[in-house]
Coordinates of N, CA, C and O in Angstrom, one line a residue:
X1 N 14.1 -8.7 -7.0 CA 13.6 -8.0 -8.3 C 12.2 -8.0 -8.3 O 11.7 -9.4 -7.5
X2 N 11.9 -7.4 -9.4 CA 10.5 -7.9 -9.5 C 10.0 -9.0 -10.6 O 8.7 -9.5 -10.4
X3 N 11.0 -9.8 -10.9 CA 11.2 -11.0 -11.3 C 11.3 -12.2 -10.4 O 11.3 -13.3 -11.3
X4 N 11.2 -12.0 -9.4 CA 11.6 -13.4 -8.3 C 10.2 -13.8 -8.4 O 9.1 -13.3 -8.8
X5 N 10.3 -15.1 -7.8 CA 9.1 -16.1 -8.0 C 8.2 -15.3 -7.0 O 8.7 -15.2 -5.9
X6 N 7.0 -15.6 -7.4 CA 5.7 -15.2 -6.5 C 6.1 -15.8 -5.1 O 5.9 -15.0 -4.5
X7 N 6.4 -17.1 -4.8 CA 6.2 -17.8 -3.5 C 6.9 -17.0 -2.8 O 7.1 -17.0 -1.5
X8 N 8.0 -16.6 -3.2 CA 9.4 -15.6 -2.4 C 8.6 -14.6 -2.0 O 9.5 -13.7 -1.1
X9 N 7.7 -14.0 -2.6 CA 7.2 -12.5 -2.2 C 5.8 -12.9 -1.2 O 6.2 -11.9 -0.5
X10 N 5.1 -13.5 -1.1 CA 3.8 -13.9 -0.6 C 3.8 -14.9 0.2 O 4.2 -15.9 -0.4
X11 N 3.4 -15.0 1.5 CA 2.9 -16.4 1.9 C 2.1 -17.2 1.1 O 1.6 -16.9 0.7
X12 N 2.4 -19.0 1.1 CA 2.2 -19.8 1.0 C 0.6 -19.8 1.6 O -0.3 -20.5 0.5
X13 N 0.5 -20.0 2.2 CA -0.6 -20.3 3.3 C -2.2 -19.3 3.0 O -2.8 -19.5 3.7
X14 N -1.6 -18.2 2.6 CA -2.7 -16.8 2.7 C -3.7 -17.5 1.5 O -3.5 -18.1 0.5
X15 N -5.1 -16.8 2.1 CA -6.5 -17.0 1.5 C -6.0 -15.8 0.3 O -5.7 -14.6 0.3
X16 N -6.4 -16.1 -1.0 CA -6.7 -15.1 -2.2 C -7.8 -14.9 -2.9 O -8.5 -16.2 -3.0
X17 N -7.7 -13.6 -3.2 CA -9.5 -13.4 -3.6 C -9.1 -12.7 -4.8 O -8.0 -11.9 -4.9
X18 N -9.9 -13.1 -5.7 CA -9.8 -12.4 -7.3 C -10.9 -12.0 -7.7 O -12.1 -11.8 -7.5
X19 N -10.7 -10.0 -8.2 CA -11.7 -9.5 -8.8 C -11.3 -9.5 -10.2 O -10.3 -9.0 -10.6
X20 N -12.2 -10.2 -11.1 CA -11.7 -10.4 -12.4 C -12.1 -9.5 -13.7 O -12.9 -8.1 -12.8
X21 N -11.7 -9.3 -14.5 CA -11.5 -8.2 -15.5 C -12.7 -8.3 -16.4 O -13.2 -9.4 -16.0
X22 N -13.1 -6.9 -16.0 CA -14.5 -6.7 -16.8 C -15.7 -6.5 -15.5 O -16.5 -5.9 -15.7
X23 N -15.0 -6.7 -14.2 CA -15.7 -6.3 -12.7 C -15.7 -5.3 -12.4 O -14.5 -4.2 -12.2
X24 N -17.0 -4.4 -11.9 CA -16.6 -3.1 -11.6 C -17.6 -2.9 -10.3 O -18.7 -3.6 -9.9
X25 N -16.5 -2.7 -9.3 CA -16.9 -2.2 -8.0 C -16.9 -1.0 -7.6 O -16.2 -0.4 -7.6
X26 N -18.2 -0.4 -7.7 CA -18.3 1.4 -6.9 C -18.8 0.9 -5.2 O -19.7 0.7 -4.7
X27 N -17.7 1.2 -4.5 CA -17.5 1.5 -3.0 C -16.0 1.1 -2.7 O -15.2 0.5 -3.4
X28 N -16.3 0.9 -1.4 CA -14.8 0.3 -0.8 C -15.0 -1.0 -0.5 O -15.8 -1.8 -0.3
X29 N -13.4 -1.7 -0.9 CA -13.2 -2.6 -0.7 C -12.2 -3.2 0.8 O -11.3 -2.4 0.7
X30 N -12.6 -3.9 1.6 CA -11.9 -4.3 2.8 C -11.3 -5.9 2.3 O -12.7 -6.7 2.0
X31 N -10.1 -6.4 2.9 CA -10.1 -7.7 2.4 C -9.0 -7.9 3.5 O -8.1 -7.1 4.3
X32 N -8.6 -9.3 3.7 CA -7.6 -9.6 4.8 C -6.6 -10.8 3.7 O -7.5 -11.4 3.0
X33 N -5.8 -11.1 4.2 CA -5.3 -11.8 3.1 C -4.6 -11.4 2.0 O -3.7 -10.1 2.1
X34 N -4.6 -11.8 0.8 CA -4.3 -11.6 -0.7 C -5.5 -10.9 -0.9 O -6.3 -11.9 -1.2
X35 N -5.2 -9.8 -2.1 CA -6.5 -9.5 -2.9 C -5.7 -9.3 -4.3 O -4.8 -8.7 -4.6
X36 N -6.1 -10.0 -5.4 CA -5.9 -9.9 -7.0 C -6.8 -9.1 -7.6 O -7.9 -9.7 -7.9
X37 N -6.4 -7.7 -8.4 CA -7.3 -7.2 -9.0 C -6.8 -6.9 -10.4 O -6.4 -6.5 -10.8
X38 N -8.2 -7.5 -11.3 CA -8.0 -7.4 -12.4 C -8.8 -6.9 -13.1 O -9.0 -6.0 -14.4
X39 N -10.0 -6.4 -12.5 CA -10.7 -5.1 -12.7 C -11.1 -3.8 -12.3 O -9.7 -3.2 -12.4
X40 N -11.7 -3.4 -11.7 CA -11.7 -1.8 -11.3 C -12.3 -1.7 -10.0 O -13.8 -2.3 -10.3
X41 N -11.9 -0.6 -9.2 CA -12.7 -0.4 -8.0 C -12.9 1.2 -7.9 O -11.9 1.9 -8.3
X42 N -13.5 1.3 -8.0 CA -14.1 3.2 -7.7 C -14.5 3.3 -6.3 O -15.7 3.0 -5.7
X43 N -13.4 3.1 -5.8 CA -13.5 3.5 -4.2 C -12.2 3.0 -3.6 O -11.3 2.9 -4.3
X44 N -11.8 3.0 -2.3 CA -10.9 2.5 -1.5 C -11.0 1.1 -1.6 O -11.4 0.5 -1.4
X45 N -9.2 0.6 -0.8 CA -8.8 -0.8 -0.9 C -8.4 -0.7 -0.1 O -7.2 0.0 0.1
X46 N -8.5 -1.5 1.1 CA -8.1 -1.6 2.3 C -7.6 -2.9 2.7 O -8.6 -3.6 2.6
X47 N -6.1 -3.4 3.2 CA -6.1 -4.8 3.7 C -6.1 -4.6 5.6 O -5.8 -3.4 6.2
X48 N -7.2 -5.3 6.0 CA -7.4 -5.7 7.5 C -6.6 -5.8 8.0 O -6.1 -5.4 9.3
X49 N -5.6 -6.6 7.7 CA -4.2 -7.4 8.6 C -2.7 -6.7 8.1 O -2.6 -6.4 7.4
X50 N -2.0 -7.2 9.1 CA -0.5 -6.5 8.8 C -0.3 -7.0 7.4 O 0.9 -6.4 7.0
X51 N -0.6 -8.8 7.2 CA 0.4 -9.4 6.4 C -0.6 -8.9 5.2 O -0.3 -9.6 4.1
X52 N -1.6 -8.0 4.8 CA -2.3 -8.0 3.8 C -1.5 -7.6 2.6 O -0.6 -7.0 2.4
X53 N -1.8 -8.3 1.3 CA -1.1 -8.2 0.0 C -2.2 -8.1 -1.3 O -2.8 -8.4 -1.3
X54 N -2.0 -6.8 -1.6 CA -3.0 -6.4 -2.9 C -2.1 -6.1 -3.9 O -1.2 -5.5 -4.0
X55 N -2.6 -7.1 -4.9 CA -2.1 -7.0 -6.5 C -2.7 -7.0 -7.5 O -3.7 -6.9 -7.7
X56 N -2.4 -5.4 -8.3 CA -3.3 -4.8 -9.3 C -2.4 -5.1 -10.4 O -1.1 -5.0 -10.9
X57 N -3.3 -6.1 -11.5 CA -2.6 -6.1 -12.9 C -2.7 -5.4 -13.7 O -2.8 -4.6 -13.4
X58 N -2.0 -5.4 -14.9 CA -2.2 -4.4 -16.1 C -3.5 -3.8 -16.2 O -3.4 -2.8 -16.9
X59 N -4.1 -4.8 -16.3 CA -5.7 -4.4 -16.5 C -6.5 -3.8 -15.7 O -7.5 -3.2 -15.6
X60 N -6.0 -3.7 -14.3 CA -6.6 -3.1 -13.1 C -6.6 -1.4 -12.8 O -5.6 -0.8 -13.2
X61 N -8.2 -1.0 -12.5 CA -7.9 0.1 -12.3 C -8.5 0.6 -11.1 O -9.2 -0.2 -10.2
X62 N -7.9 1.2 -10.2 CA -8.2 1.8 -8.7 C -8.3 3.1 -8.7 O -7.4 3.9 -8.9
X63 N -9.6 3.6 -8.6 CA -10.1 5.5 -8.5 C -10.3 5.5 -6.9 O -11.4 5.4 -6.5
X64 N -9.4 5.8 -6.2 CA -9.3 6.0 -4.7 C -8.2 5.3 -4.1 O -7.0 5.3 -4.6
X65 N -7.9 5.5 -2.7 CA -6.7 5.4 -2.1 C -7.0 3.7 -1.8 O -7.8 3.1 -1.7
X66 N -5.3 3.8 -1.8 CA -4.9 2.1 -1.3 C -4.2 2.4 0.0 O -3.2 3.0 0.1
X67 N -4.8 1.5 0.9 CA -4.0 1.4 2.6 C -3.9 -0.1 2.6 O -5.0 -0.7 2.9
X68 N -2.2 -0.6 2.5 CA -2.1 -1.9 2.6 C -0.7 -1.8 3.0 O 0.2 -1.0 3.0
X69 N -0.5 -3.1 3.6 CA 1.0 -3.7 4.3 C 2.0 -3.8 2.9 O 2.9 -3.0 2.9
X70 N 1.5 -4.5 2.3 CA 2.2 -5.0 0.6 C 1.2 -4.9 -0.7 O 0.4 -5.3 -0.6
X71 N 2.0 -3.8 -1.5 CA 1.2 -3.6 -2.7 C 1.9 -3.8 -3.8 O 3.2 -3.5 -3.7
X72 N 1.5 -4.4 -4.9 CA 2.4 -4.8 -6.0 C 1.2 -3.9 -7.2 O 0.4 -4.9 -7.4
X73 N 1.7 -3.1 -7.8 CA 0.8 -2.3 -8.5 C 1.1 -2.6 -10.3 O 3.0 -2.1 -10.3
X74 N 0.6 -3.2 -11.2 CA 1.2 -2.5 -12.5 C -0.2 -2.8 -13.4 O 0.1 -2.4 -14.5
X75 N -1.0 -1.8 -12.7 CA -2.1 -0.9 -13.3 C -2.3 0.3 -13.3 O -1.1 1.1 -12.6
X76 N -3.0 1.2 -13.2 CA -3.6 2.3 -12.8 C -4.2 2.5 -11.4 O -5.4 1.9 -11.1
X77 N -3.9 3.6 -11.0 CA -4.2 4.3 -9.7 C -4.1 5.1 -9.6 O -3.6 6.5 -10.4
X78 N -5.4 5.8 -9.6 CA -5.6 7.2 -9.5 C -6.4 7.6 -8.3 O -7.3 7.7 -7.7
X79 N -5.2 7.8 -7.0 CA -5.6 8.4 -5.6 C -3.8 7.9 -4.8 O -3.2 7.3 -5.9
X80 N -4.0 8.2 -3.9 CA -3.0 7.7 -3.1 C -2.9 6.7 -2.4 O -3.7 5.5 -2.5
X81 N -0.9 6.0 -2.5 CA -1.1 4.6 -2.0 C -0.5 4.7 -0.8 O 0.6 5.6 -0.3
X82 N -0.9 4.0 0.5 CA 0.1 3.7 1.6 C 0.2 2.5 1.6 O -0.6 1.5 1.9
X83 N 1.5 2.3 1.5 CA 2.2 0.9 1.9 C 2.7 0.8 3.4 O 4.1 1.2 3.0
X84 N 2.5 0.0 4.1 CA 3.0 0.3 5.2 C 4.4 -0.5 5.5 O 5.4 -0.2 6.2
X85 N 4.5 -1.3 4.7 CA 6.0 -2.2 4.6 C 6.4 -2.2 3.2 O 7.6 -1.6 3.4
X86 N 5.8 -2.1 1.7 CA 6.5 -2.7 0.8 C 5.6 -2.1 -0.3 O 4.5 -2.6 -0.6
X87 N 6.3 -1.4 -1.3 CA 5.4 -0.9 -2.4 C 6.3 -1.6 -3.6 O 7.5 -0.8 -3.8
X88 N 5.5 -2.5 -4.5 CA 6.7 -2.8 -5.8 C 5.6 -1.7 -6.9 O 4.5 -2.3 -7.3
X89 N 6.3 -1.4 -7.9 CA 5.6 -0.9 -9.0 C 6.5 -1.1 -10.1 O 7.8 -1.1 -10.6
X90 N 5.6 -1.9 -11.0 CA 6.0 -3.1 -11.9 C 6.0 -2.0 -13.1 O 5.7 -1.0 -13.4
X91 N 6.7 -2.4 -14.2 CA 6.7 -1.5 -15.5 C 5.5 -1.0 -15.7 O 5.5 0.3 -16.5
X92 N 4.5 -1.3 -16.0 CA 3.3 -0.9 -16.4 C 2.2 -0.1 -15.2 O 1.0 0.4 -15.8
X93 N 2.8 -0.1 -14.2 CA 2.1 0.6 -13.3 C 2.1 2.3 -13.4 O 3.2 2.9 -14.2
X94 N 1.1 2.8 -13.7 CA 0.7 4.4 -13.7 C -0.2 5.0 -12.5 O -1.2 4.7 -12.2
X95 N 0.4 5.4 -11.6 CA -0.2 5.9 -10.2 C -0.1 7.6 -10.4 O 1.0 8.3 -10.7
X96 N -1.4 8.1 -10.3 CA -1.6 9.7 -10.0 C -2.2 9.7 -8.7 O -3.2 9.8 -8.2
X97 N -1.2 10.2 -8.0 CA -1.2 10.5 -6.7 C -0.2 10.5 -5.6 O 0.7 10.0 -6.1
X98 N -0.2 10.5 -4.4 CA 0.8 10.5 -3.6 C 1.4 9.0 -3.4 O 0.2 8.4 -3.0
X99 N 2.3 8.9 -3.0 CA 3.0 7.4 -2.5 C 3.3 7.4 -1.2 O 4.6 8.3 -1.2
X100 N 3.1 6.6 0.0 CA 3.7 6.7 1.0 C 4.2 4.9 1.1 O 3.1 4.2 1.1
X101 N 5.5 4.9 1.5 CA 5.8 3.7 1.5 C 7.0 3.2 2.2 O 7.7 4.7 3.0
X102 N 7.5 2.5 3.4 CA 8.7 2.1 3.9 C 9.7 1.4 2.8 O 11.2 2.0 3.1
X103 N 9.5 0.3 2.3 CA 10.1 -0.2 1.3 C 9.3 0.3 -0.4 O 8.6 -0.6 -0.6
X104 N 10.2 0.8 -1.2 CA 9.8 1.0 -2.6 C 11.0 0.1 -3.5 O 12.0 0.2 -3.5
X105 N 10.1 -0.9 -4.5 CA 10.8 -1.5 -5.8 C 10.3 -0.8 -7.0 O 8.5 -0.7 -6.7
X106 N 10.9 -0.1 -7.8 CA 10.5 0.8 -8.7 C 10.8 0.0 -10.2 O 12.1 0.7 -10.4
X107 N 10.0 -0.2 -11.0 CA 10.9 -1.0 -12.3 C 11.3 0.1 -13.5 O 10.1 1.1 -13.3
X108 N 11.5 -0.2 -14.2 CA 11.7 0.8 -15.5 C 10.6 0.9 -16.2 O 10.0 -0.2 -16.6
X109 N 10.1 2.1 -16.3 CA 8.7 2.1 -17.2 C 7.4 2.4 -16.3 O 6.4 3.3 -16.7
X110 N 7.6 2.5 -15.0 CA 6.4 2.9 -13.8 C 6.7 4.1 -14.2 O 7.8 4.6 -13.6
X111 N 5.5 4.8 -13.7 CA 5.1 6.5 -13.5 C 4.6 6.6 -12.3 O 3.7 5.9 -12.4
X112 N 4.6 7.5 -11.7 CA 4.2 8.1 -10.4 C 4.2 9.9 -10.5 O 5.0 10.6 -10.8
X113 N 2.6 10.3 -11.1 CA 2.6 11.6 -10.8 C 1.9 12.4 -9.5 O 0.9 12.0 -9.5
X114 N 2.7 12.6 -8.7 CA 2.6 13.1 -7.4 C 3.6 12.8 -6.6 O 4.7 12.6 -6.9
X115 N 3.8 13.1 -5.1 CA 4.5 12.4 -4.3 C 4.7 11.6 -3.6 O 3.9 11.0 -3.6
X116 N 6.4 11.5 -3.5 CA 6.7 10.1 -3.1 C 7.1 10.5 -1.4 O 8.2 11.4 -1.3
X117 N 6.9 9.7 -0.7 CA 7.0 10.2 0.6 C 7.5 8.5 1.3 O 6.7 7.3 1.2
X118 N 9.0 8.9 1.7 CA 9.2 7.6 2.7 C 9.0 7.6 4.2 O 9.3 8.9 4.6
X119 N 8.7 6.4 4.7 CA 8.2 6.5 5.8 C 9.0 5.6 6.5 O 9.5 4.6 6.6
X120 N 9.6 6.4 7.9 CA 10.4 5.4 8.8 C 9.4 4.6 9.5 O 8.2 5.3 9.9
X121 N 10.4 4.2 10.4 CA 9.8 3.1 11.6 C 9.2 4.1 12.5 O 9.4 5.4 13.1
X122 N 8.2 3.7 13.5 CA 7.6 4.5 14.2 C 8.9 5.0 15.7 O 9.6 4.1 16.2
X123 N 9.1 6.3 15.5 CA 10.6 6.6 16.6 C 9.4 6.8 17.6 O 8.4 7.3 18.2
X124 N 10.2 6.4 19.3 CA 9.2 6.1 20.1 C 9.4 8.0 20.6 O 10.4 8.9 20.6
X125 N 8.2 8.2 21.0 CA 8.3 9.4 22.0 C 8.6 9.5 23.0 O 8.1 8.8 23.9
X126 N 9.2 11.0 23.3 CA 10.0 10.8 24.7 C 9.0 12.0 25.4 O 9.0 13.4 24.8
X127 N 8.6 11.6 26.4 CA 7.8 12.3 27.2 C 8.6 13.6 28.5 O 10.1 13.3 28.6
X128 N 8.2 14.6 28.3 CA 9.1 15.7 29.1 C 9.2 15.2 30.7 O 8.1 14.3 31.4
X129 N 10.1 15.1 31.4 CA 10.4 15.1 33.1 C 9.7 16.2 33.5 O 9.2 16.4 33.2
X130 N 9.2 15.5 34.6 CA 8.0 16.0 36.0 C 8.8 16.9 36.6 O 10.2 16.7 36.7
X131 N 7.8 18.5 36.5 CA 8.4 19.2 37.2 C 8.1 19.5 38.7 O 7.1 19.0 39.1
X132 N 8.7 20.1 39.7 CA 8.5 20.0 40.9 C 7.9 21.3 41.1 O 8.6 22.6 41.0
X133 N 6.8 21.6 41.8 CA 6.2 22.4 42.6 C 6.1 22.6 43.9 O 5.3 21.9 44.1
X134 N 6.7 23.3 44.8 CA 6.9 22.7 46.1 C 7.4 21.1 46.5 O 8.0 21.4 46.1
X135 N 6.8 20.8 47.6 CA 6.9 19.5 47.4 C 6.2 18.6 46.9 O 6.4 17.1 46.9
X136 N 5.2 18.7 45.5 CA 4.4 17.9 45.3 C 5.4 17.8 43.9 O 6.0 18.9 43.2
X137 N 4.9 16.4 43.4 CA 5.3 16.3 41.6 C 4.0 16.5 41.0 O 3.2 15.6 40.6
X138 N 4.7 17.4 39.6 CA 3.3 18.0 38.8 C 3.7 17.1 37.4 O 4.9 17.5 36.8
X139 N 3.0 16.7 36.6 CA 3.5 16.2 35.1 C 4.1 17.5 34.4 O 2.9 18.1 34.8
X140 N 4.4 17.6 33.6 CA 5.2 18.9 32.7 C 3.6 18.7 31.6 O 2.9 17.8 31.5

């Protein structure tokens, strides 16, 4: 749940970047490891690696899309969220946009104004069997 210790949710060896309260970034932000946002980003936020963790505090605002593996949201998001693995919506979370997630944890008080879409794991594609034309094998 949301009141678990932070050490249980995030890797201990990851580097953490902080965008402080009062800071405004106009443009896209790409990061690896962990990013904690107390300020404002007017652009997209993207995690470069599979273990990327994005935390948005109750003071933080994102006006753009979020593409990360793991997101912890407790502020305002005006755009779509794409969480490849896990999305945690804390009590002060206010999302205006669509939410795409594999695992969702939503606390009482969190709000989503948009569609919520659960992602399943990638299903293996099955190719059609080749067909025979005369004596030759030709793919379908």
